[in-house]
Amino acid sequence: MARVTLESVARHASVSMQTVSNVINAPHRVRPETLARVQAAIKELNYRPNQASRTLRTRRSHLIGARIEPPRDGVNGAVLAHFLQSLTARTQEAGYRIVVFTATDDDHECSLYEQLLDDHDLDAFVLHATHAGDRRTEWLTERRVPFVTFGRPWGAESMDPEPHGWVDVDGAQGTLAATRHLIESGHQRIAFLGWPEGLEVGDDRRSGWSALMAVSGLDTPDGYDAGVPDGLDTGRKAAAAMLDLPRPPTAIVCASDSLALGAWTEITARGLRPGTDVAVVGFDDSPTAGVVGLSSVAQPYDEAAAACLRMLQELLATPKPPAIPPTPVLLPPRLVVRASG
């Protein structure tokens, strides 16, 4: 059987060879209807670009670096794994490969960037777990290395334009939706179990709960807003303190599924029924949440991965970083209601 070529795909889709090349290397330049037609032709003909030729022609390795996290409590690791799985699938379809690595902190990660760029000539990086004063984004920007972040540039909201391309999920909107659902279900004593103040993602998620409680005129007495390190044990202890209050909450909104599952454990240990006696809602919609029936806020990881890839392709389509970074994307989460409330 004759090898399928770029010319074969172009002829089959009734477009130019340049259009097919754009579909593969810079799809944002192609009109949606043309993009769909060429992608269908590529799939039908089972066309596979010659990677060696592409590397020589574009001076790109088509390798993208991303850090993976070690497993912690069986919940958080699975959450990030979902995003990385979606990112890997999306980039693979676009002709790229993900190179994964681990790091202990920002400085360690930056040293690995240098090693990966020297050893493998990576094209770009996808970062996550962004925070104020993020050393990694500064390092990559100074060296003009293309990158996007899954997470906002916390502490840089006042910058105009945005310091770099980013994709994030609206955490405040997620906890607001969870709180609204609980209010509509008849709850008035709704507590928040989150992380210590100063952790930007946690503060964002707390703000959705606190804003709606204030607007709704509902009290948040002492003990209704707890901030503890993420984990099952810390979640259980914090929930125990809440349930021991003179007027304990009838519902608890949590900043993570780990904390929510800890609260779930304490509720059931007291002979109470989650969702009937005390409602509890988590955040991240981990696989464990689905198994036990925990209501949770789901993050659109596949959409986030697709948006990150589009930004990277836009950055890599130009020989030098653009003066204005790609437009940031803030995605809405989705509340998944189960037995727990």
Short mmCIF file of C-alpha atoms in Angstrom, two decimals:
data_model
loop_
_atom_site.label_atom_id
_atom_site.label_comp_id
_atom_site.label_asym_id
_atom_site.label_seq_id
_atom_site.Cartn_x
_atom_site.Cartn_y
_atom_site.Cartn_z
CA MET A 1 0.00 0.00 0.00
CA ALA A 2 1.37 3.42 -0.95
CA ARG A 3 2.27 5.70 1.95
CA VAL A 4 -0.27 8.42 2.65
CA THR A 5 1.32 11.84 2.20
CA LEU A 6 0.45 15.43 2.98
CA GLU A 7 -0.45 15.81 -0.69
CA SER A 8 -2.82 12.82 -0.46
CA VAL A 9 -4.69 14.41 2.43
CA ALA A 10 -4.87 17.77 0.66
CA ARG A 11 -6.29 16.16 -2.49
CA HIS A 12 -8.82 14.11 -0.48
CA ALA A 13 -10.03 17.18 1.46
CA SER A 14 -9.92 19.49 -1.59
CA VAL A 15 -7.60 21.97 0.11
CA SER A 16 -4.01 23.12 -0.37
CA MET A 17 -1.03 21.36 1.19
CA GLN A 18 -0.40 24.53 3.23
CA THR A 19 -3.88 24.24 4.73
CA VAL A 20 -3.20 20.65 5.78
CA SER A 21 0.09 21.79 7.30
CA ASN A 22 -1.74 24.52 9.21
CA VAL A 23 -4.28 22.02 10.50
CA ILE A 24 -1.44 19.92 11.90
CA ASN A 25 0.84 22.66 13.19
CA ALA A 26 -1.36 25.74 13.71
CA PRO A 27 -5.06 24.75 13.73
CA HIS A 28 -6.11 28.11 15.19
CA ARG A 29 -5.35 29.64 11.77
CA VAL A 30 -7.90 27.43 10.00
CA ARG A 31 -11.63 28.08 9.71
CA PRO A 32 -13.67 25.61 11.81
CA GLU A 33 -15.45 23.99 8.85
CA THR A 34 -12.16 23.53 6.95
CA LEU A 35 -10.45 22.24 10.08
CA ALA A 36 -13.16 19.61 10.57
CA ARG A 37 -12.96 18.50 6.92
CA VAL A 38 -9.19 18.12 6.93
CA GLN A 39 -9.17 16.35 10.30
CA ALA A 40 -11.75 13.91 8.94
CA ALA A 41 -9.54 13.26 5.90
CA ILE A 42 -6.49 12.68 8.14
CA LYS A 43 -8.45 10.17 10.20
CA GLU A 44 -10.00 8.44 7.18
CA LEU A 45 -6.66 8.06 5.41
CA ASN A 46 -4.81 7.25 8.65
CA TYR A 47 -2.21 9.90 7.85
CA ARG A 48 0.79 10.10 10.20
CA PRO A 49 3.16 13.08 9.76
CA ASN A 50 6.82 12.16 9.46
CA GLN A 51 8.19 13.36 12.79
CA ALA A 52 11.82 13.56 11.70
CA SER A 53 10.90 15.69 8.69
CA ARG A 54 8.72 17.93 10.81
CA THR A 55 11.51 18.45 13.33
CA LEU A 56 13.98 19.46 10.60
CA ARG A 57 11.47 21.68 8.83
CA THR A 58 10.00 23.45 11.85
CA ARG A 59 13.00 23.22 14.19
CA ARG A 60 10.58 21.91 16.78
CA SER A 61 10.93 18.70 18.82
CA HIS A 62 7.15 18.46 19.37
CA LEU A 63 7.85 17.61 23.01
CA ILE A 64 6.05 19.40 25.85
CA GLY A 65 7.09 19.14 29.49
CA ALA A 66 4.68 18.74 32.42
CA ARG A 67 5.27 17.96 36.07
CA ILE A 68 3.47 15.08 37.78
CA GLU A 69 2.70 14.93 41.50
CA PRO A 70 3.40 11.96 43.78
CA PRO A 71 0.29 10.25 45.21
CA ARG A 72 -0.79 11.57 48.60
CA ASP A 73 -4.13 10.35 49.94
CA GLY A 74 -5.45 8.58 46.87
CA VAL A 75 -7.71 11.52 45.99
CA ASN A 76 -5.61 14.56 45.03
CA GLY A 77 -3.23 12.58 42.83
CA ALA A 78 -6.15 11.23 40.85
CA VAL A 79 -7.45 14.76 40.27
CA LEU A 80 -4.26 16.01 38.60
CA ALA A 81 -3.89 12.70 36.77
CA HIS A 82 -7.24 13.39 35.08
CA PHE A 83 -5.97 16.69 33.69
CA LEU A 84 -2.65 15.20 32.55
CA GLN A 85 -4.43 12.28 30.91
CA SER A 86 -6.62 14.68 28.94
CA LEU A 87 -3.61 16.83 28.07
CA THR A 88 -1.64 13.79 26.89
CA ALA A 89 -4.49 12.61 24.67
CA ARG A 90 -5.05 16.06 23.18
CA THR A 91 -1.37 16.70 22.47
CA GLN A 92 -0.92 13.23 21.00
CA GLU A 93 -3.76 13.85 18.55
CA ALA A 94 -2.01 17.09 17.54
CA GLY A 95 1.30 15.33 16.92
CA TYR A 96 3.02 16.24 20.19
CA ARG A 97 4.29 14.15 23.10
CA ILE A 98 4.27 14.92 26.82
CA VAL A 99 7.52 14.51 28.75
CA VAL A 100 6.70 14.13 32.46
CA PHE A 101 8.96 14.78 35.43
CA THR A 102 8.72 15.33 39.19
CA ALA A 103 10.04 18.20 41.30
CA THR A 104 10.11 19.09 44.99
CA ASP A 105 9.74 22.87 44.71
CA ASP A 106 9.98 25.82 42.30
CA ASP A 107 13.77 25.99 42.29
CA HIS A 108 14.08 22.26 41.67
CA GLU A 109 11.56 22.50 38.84
CA CYS A 110 13.48 25.37 37.22
CA SER A 111 16.70 23.35 37.33
CA LEU A 112 14.87 20.53 35.58
CA TYR A 113 13.63 22.93 32.90
CA GLU A 114 17.23 23.74 32.07
CA GLN A 115 18.17 20.06 31.94
CA LEU A 116 15.19 19.10 29.79
CA LEU A 117 15.82 21.96 27.37
CA ASP A 118 19.48 20.98 27.03
CA ASP A 119 18.93 17.22 26.76
CA HIS A 120 15.68 17.04 24.77
CA ASP A 121 15.16 20.52 23.30
CA LEU A 122 11.57 20.69 24.55
CA ASP A 123 9.28 23.11 22.72
CA ALA A 124 7.22 24.28 25.68
CA PHE A 125 5.91 23.54 29.18
CA VAL A 126 2.51 23.28 30.85
CA LEU A 127 2.60 24.37 34.49
CA HIS A 128 0.07 23.80 37.26
CA ALA A 129 -0.25 24.70 40.97
CA THR A 130 0.44 28.37 40.27
CA HIS A 131 0.90 30.76 43.19
CA ALA A 132 1.91 34.33 43.98
CA GLY A 133 5.58 35.00 43.27
CA ASP A 134 5.81 31.91 41.08
CA ARG A 135 9.52 31.46 40.35
CA ARG A 136 8.83 29.08 37.44
CA THR A 137 6.91 31.53 35.26
CA GLU A 138 9.61 34.15 35.85
CA TRP A 139 12.35 31.68 34.84
CA LEU A 140 10.63 30.65 31.62
CA THR A 141 9.66 34.22 30.69
CA GLU A 142 13.22 35.48 31.13
CA ARG A 143 14.50 32.76 28.79
CA ARG A 144 11.67 33.23 26.27
CA VAL A 145 10.56 29.61 26.59
CA PRO A 146 6.92 29.11 25.52
CA PHE A 147 4.58 27.98 28.31
CA VAL A 148 1.02 28.14 29.58
CA THR A 149 -0.31 27.52 33.06
CA PHE A 150 -3.27 25.56 34.34
CA GLY A 151 -3.95 28.09 37.05
CA ARG A 152 -4.09 31.87 37.25
CA PRO A 153 -1.04 34.11 37.77
CA TRP A 154 -2.04 34.76 41.39
CA GLY A 155 -0.88 38.09 42.72
CA ALA A 156 -0.64 39.52 39.20
CA GLU A 157 -4.32 40.24 38.56
CA SER A 158 -3.66 43.96 38.20
CA MET A 159 -1.17 43.49 35.36
CA ASP A 160 -2.28 44.66 31.94
CA PRO A 161 -1.84 42.78 29.73
CA GLU A 162 -1.80 39.39 31.43
CA PRO A 163 1.77 38.24 32.15
CA HIS A 164 1.28 34.96 30.27
CA GLY A 165 -1.32 32.63 28.82
CA TRP A 166 -3.33 30.73 31.40
CA VAL A 167 -6.35 28.47 31.80
CA ASP A 168 -8.19 28.10 35.09
CA VAL A 169 -11.45 26.93 36.62
CA ASP A 170 -13.66 29.39 38.51
CA GLY A 171 -13.43 27.99 42.03
CA ALA A 172 -15.57 30.73 43.56
CA GLN A 173 -18.36 29.93 41.11
CA GLY A 174 -18.14 26.27 42.11
CA THR A 175 -18.56 26.79 45.85
CA LEU A 176 -21.23 29.40 45.19
CA ALA A 177 -23.18 26.81 43.18
CA ALA A 178 -22.75 24.27 45.98
CA THR A 179 -23.93 26.76 48.59
CA ARG A 180 -26.90 27.82 46.49
CA HIS A 181 -27.94 24.19 46.06
CA LEU A 182 -27.82 23.64 49.82
CA ILE A 183 -29.84 26.81 50.52
CA GLU A 184 -32.45 25.73 47.96
CA SER A 185 -32.55 22.34 49.71
CA GLY A 186 -33.56 24.08 52.95
CA HIS A 187 -30.23 24.47 54.76
CA GLN A 188 -29.49 27.68 56.63
CA ARG A 189 -26.56 26.62 58.83
CA ILE A 190 -23.90 26.05 56.18
CA ALA A 191 -20.21 25.88 57.13
CA PHE A 192 -17.08 25.99 55.00
CA LEU A 193 -14.19 23.58 55.45
CA GLY A 194 -11.19 24.82 53.49
CA TRP A 195 -7.47 25.43 53.60
CA PRO A 196 -5.54 27.98 55.69
CA GLU A 197 -5.95 31.58 54.49
CA GLY A 198 -3.27 32.76 52.09
CA LEU A 199 -3.50 29.77 49.75
CA GLU A 200 -4.85 31.47 46.65
CA VAL A 201 -6.92 28.60 45.26
CA GLY A 202 -8.41 27.95 48.68
CA ASP A 203 -9.21 31.63 49.21
CA ASP A 204 -10.92 31.72 45.82
CA ARG A 205 -13.09 28.74 46.71
CA ARG A 206 -13.91 30.18 50.14
CA SER A 207 -15.05 33.46 48.56
CA GLY A 208 -17.92 31.84 46.67
CA TRP A 209 -19.40 30.40 49.86
CA SER A 210 -18.88 33.57 51.94
CA ALA A 211 -20.31 35.87 49.27
CA LEU A 212 -23.54 33.93 48.87
CA MET A 213 -23.98 33.46 52.62
CA ALA A 214 -23.66 37.23 53.07
CA VAL A 215 -26.06 38.06 50.24
CA SER A 216 -28.55 35.51 51.57
CA GLY A 217 -28.41 36.98 55.08
CA LEU A 218 -27.33 33.69 56.64
CA ASP A 219 -25.15 33.65 59.74
CA THR A 220 -21.61 32.29 59.76
CA PRO A 221 -20.84 32.13 63.50
CA ASP A 222 -17.45 31.31 64.96
CA GLY A 223 -16.39 27.82 63.99
CA TYR A 224 -18.25 27.81 60.68
CA ASP A 225 -15.17 28.73 58.64
CA ALA A 226 -12.26 26.35 59.18
CA GLY A 227 -8.90 26.35 57.40
CA VAL A 228 -6.73 23.26 57.72
CA PRO A 229 -4.07 21.48 55.61
CA ASP A 230 -5.62 19.31 52.93
CA GLY A 231 -6.20 15.68 53.91
CA LEU A 232 -8.64 13.09 55.18
CA ASP A 233 -7.50 13.23 58.82
CA THR A 234 -7.49 17.03 58.97
CA GLY A 235 -10.92 17.09 57.35
CA ARG A 236 -12.29 14.66 59.91
CA LYS A 237 -10.91 16.61 62.88
CA ALA A 238 -12.19 19.93 61.54
CA ALA A 239 -15.64 18.46 60.90
CA ALA A 240 -15.67 17.03 64.44
CA ALA A 241 -15.05 20.51 65.86
CA MET A 242 -17.92 21.88 63.77
CA LEU A 243 -20.32 19.15 64.83
CA ASP A 244 -19.45 19.81 68.49
CA LEU A 245 -20.57 23.47 68.26
CA PRO A 246 -23.66 24.52 70.27
CA ARG A 247 -25.47 25.07 66.97
CA PRO A 248 -23.68 22.72 64.56
CA PRO A 249 -24.02 23.22 60.81
CA THR A 250 -26.49 21.10 58.89
CA ALA A 251 -24.31 21.28 55.78
CA ILE A 252 -20.59 21.64 55.03
CA VAL A 253 -19.09 22.96 51.79
CA CYS A 254 -15.49 21.78 51.34
CA ALA A 255 -12.55 23.07 49.30
CA SER A 256 -11.56 19.55 48.23
CA ASP A 257 -12.82 16.00 48.11
CA SER A 258 -10.13 14.99 50.59
CA LEU A 259 -11.56 17.33 53.22
CA ALA A 260 -15.11 16.34 52.31
CA LEU A 261 -14.36 12.63 52.65
CA GLY A 262 -12.79 13.33 56.03
CA ALA A 263 -15.99 15.12 57.06
CA TRP A 264 -18.03 12.22 55.66
CA THR A 265 -16.06 9.80 57.84
CA GLU A 266 -16.72 11.85 60.99
CA ILE A 267 -20.42 12.22 60.20
CA THR A 268 -20.90 8.48 59.74
CA ALA A 269 -18.75 7.69 62.81
CA ARG A 270 -21.29 9.60 64.90
CA GLY A 271 -24.14 7.52 63.55
CA LEU A 272 -25.36 10.35 61.35
CA ARG A 273 -26.29 10.02 57.69
CA PRO A 274 -24.50 12.19 55.12
CA GLY A 275 -27.10 13.98 53.04
CA THR A 276 -29.90 13.33 55.50
CA ASP A 277 -28.61 14.53 58.87
CA VAL A 278 -25.63 16.55 57.65
CA ALA A 279 -25.04 17.39 53.99
CA VAL A 280 -21.48 17.58 52.67
CA VAL A 281 -20.19 18.76 49.28
CA GLY A 282 -16.62 18.36 48.03
CA PHE A 283 -14.63 19.90 45.21
CA ASP A 284 -12.89 18.18 42.24
CA ASP A 285 -15.32 15.28 41.70
CA SER A 286 -12.65 12.63 42.22
CA PRO A 287 -13.33 8.98 41.33
CA THR A 288 -13.76 8.28 45.05
CA ALA A 289 -16.56 10.84 45.24
CA GLY A 290 -18.49 8.96 42.58
CA VAL A 291 -18.01 5.63 44.35
CA VAL A 292 -19.23 6.72 47.80
CA GLY A 293 -21.96 9.10 46.60
CA LEU A 294 -20.30 12.38 47.59
CA SER A 295 -21.71 15.51 45.95
CA SER A 296 -18.84 17.47 44.45
CA VAL A 297 -17.89 20.31 42.12
CA ALA A 298 -16.46 18.88 38.89
CA GLN A 299 -13.67 20.66 37.05
CA PRO A 300 -13.77 20.51 33.22
CA TYR A 301 -10.32 18.94 32.80
CA ASP A 302 -10.75 17.96 29.17
CA GLU A 303 -11.79 21.48 28.20
CA ALA A 304 -8.88 22.89 30.23
CA ALA A 305 -6.42 20.57 28.47
CA ALA A 306 -7.81 21.54 25.06
CA ALA A 307 -7.52 25.25 25.89
CA CYS A 308 -3.93 24.81 27.11
CA LEU A 309 -3.01 23.04 23.87
CA ARG A 310 -4.63 25.75 21.71
CA MET A 311 -2.60 28.40 23.51
CA LEU A 312 0.62 26.42 23.08
CA GLN A 313 -0.03 25.95 19.38
CA GLU A 314 -0.63 29.69 19.04
CA LEU A 315 2.66 30.41 20.82
CA LEU A 316 4.61 27.82 18.84
CA ALA A 317 3.26 29.05 15.51
CA THR A 318 5.41 32.20 15.78
CA PRO A 319 9.22 32.32 15.78
CA LYS A 320 9.30 34.52 18.88
CA PRO A 321 6.98 35.12 21.85
CA PRO A 322 4.10 37.46 20.93
CA ALA A 323 3.96 40.93 22.46
CA ILE A 324 0.56 40.12 23.95
CA PRO A 325 0.04 36.65 25.50
CA PRO A 326 -2.92 34.47 24.49
CA THR A 327 -6.26 35.51 25.93
CA PRO A 328 -6.77 33.79 29.30
CA VAL A 329 -9.56 31.24 29.72
CA LEU A 330 -11.64 30.93 32.91
CA LEU A 331 -13.85 27.86 32.73
CA PRO A 332 -17.06 27.29 34.72
CA PRO A 333 -17.20 24.17 36.93
CA ARG A 334 -20.25 21.93 37.33
CA LEU A 335 -21.96 20.80 40.53
CA VAL A 336 -22.60 17.04 40.62
CA VAL A 337 -25.31 16.26 43.18
CA ARG A 338 -25.27 12.82 44.80
CA ALA A 339 -26.55 11.23 48.01
CA SER A 340 -24.46 13.36 50.39
CA GLY A 341 -26.45 16.51 49.75
#
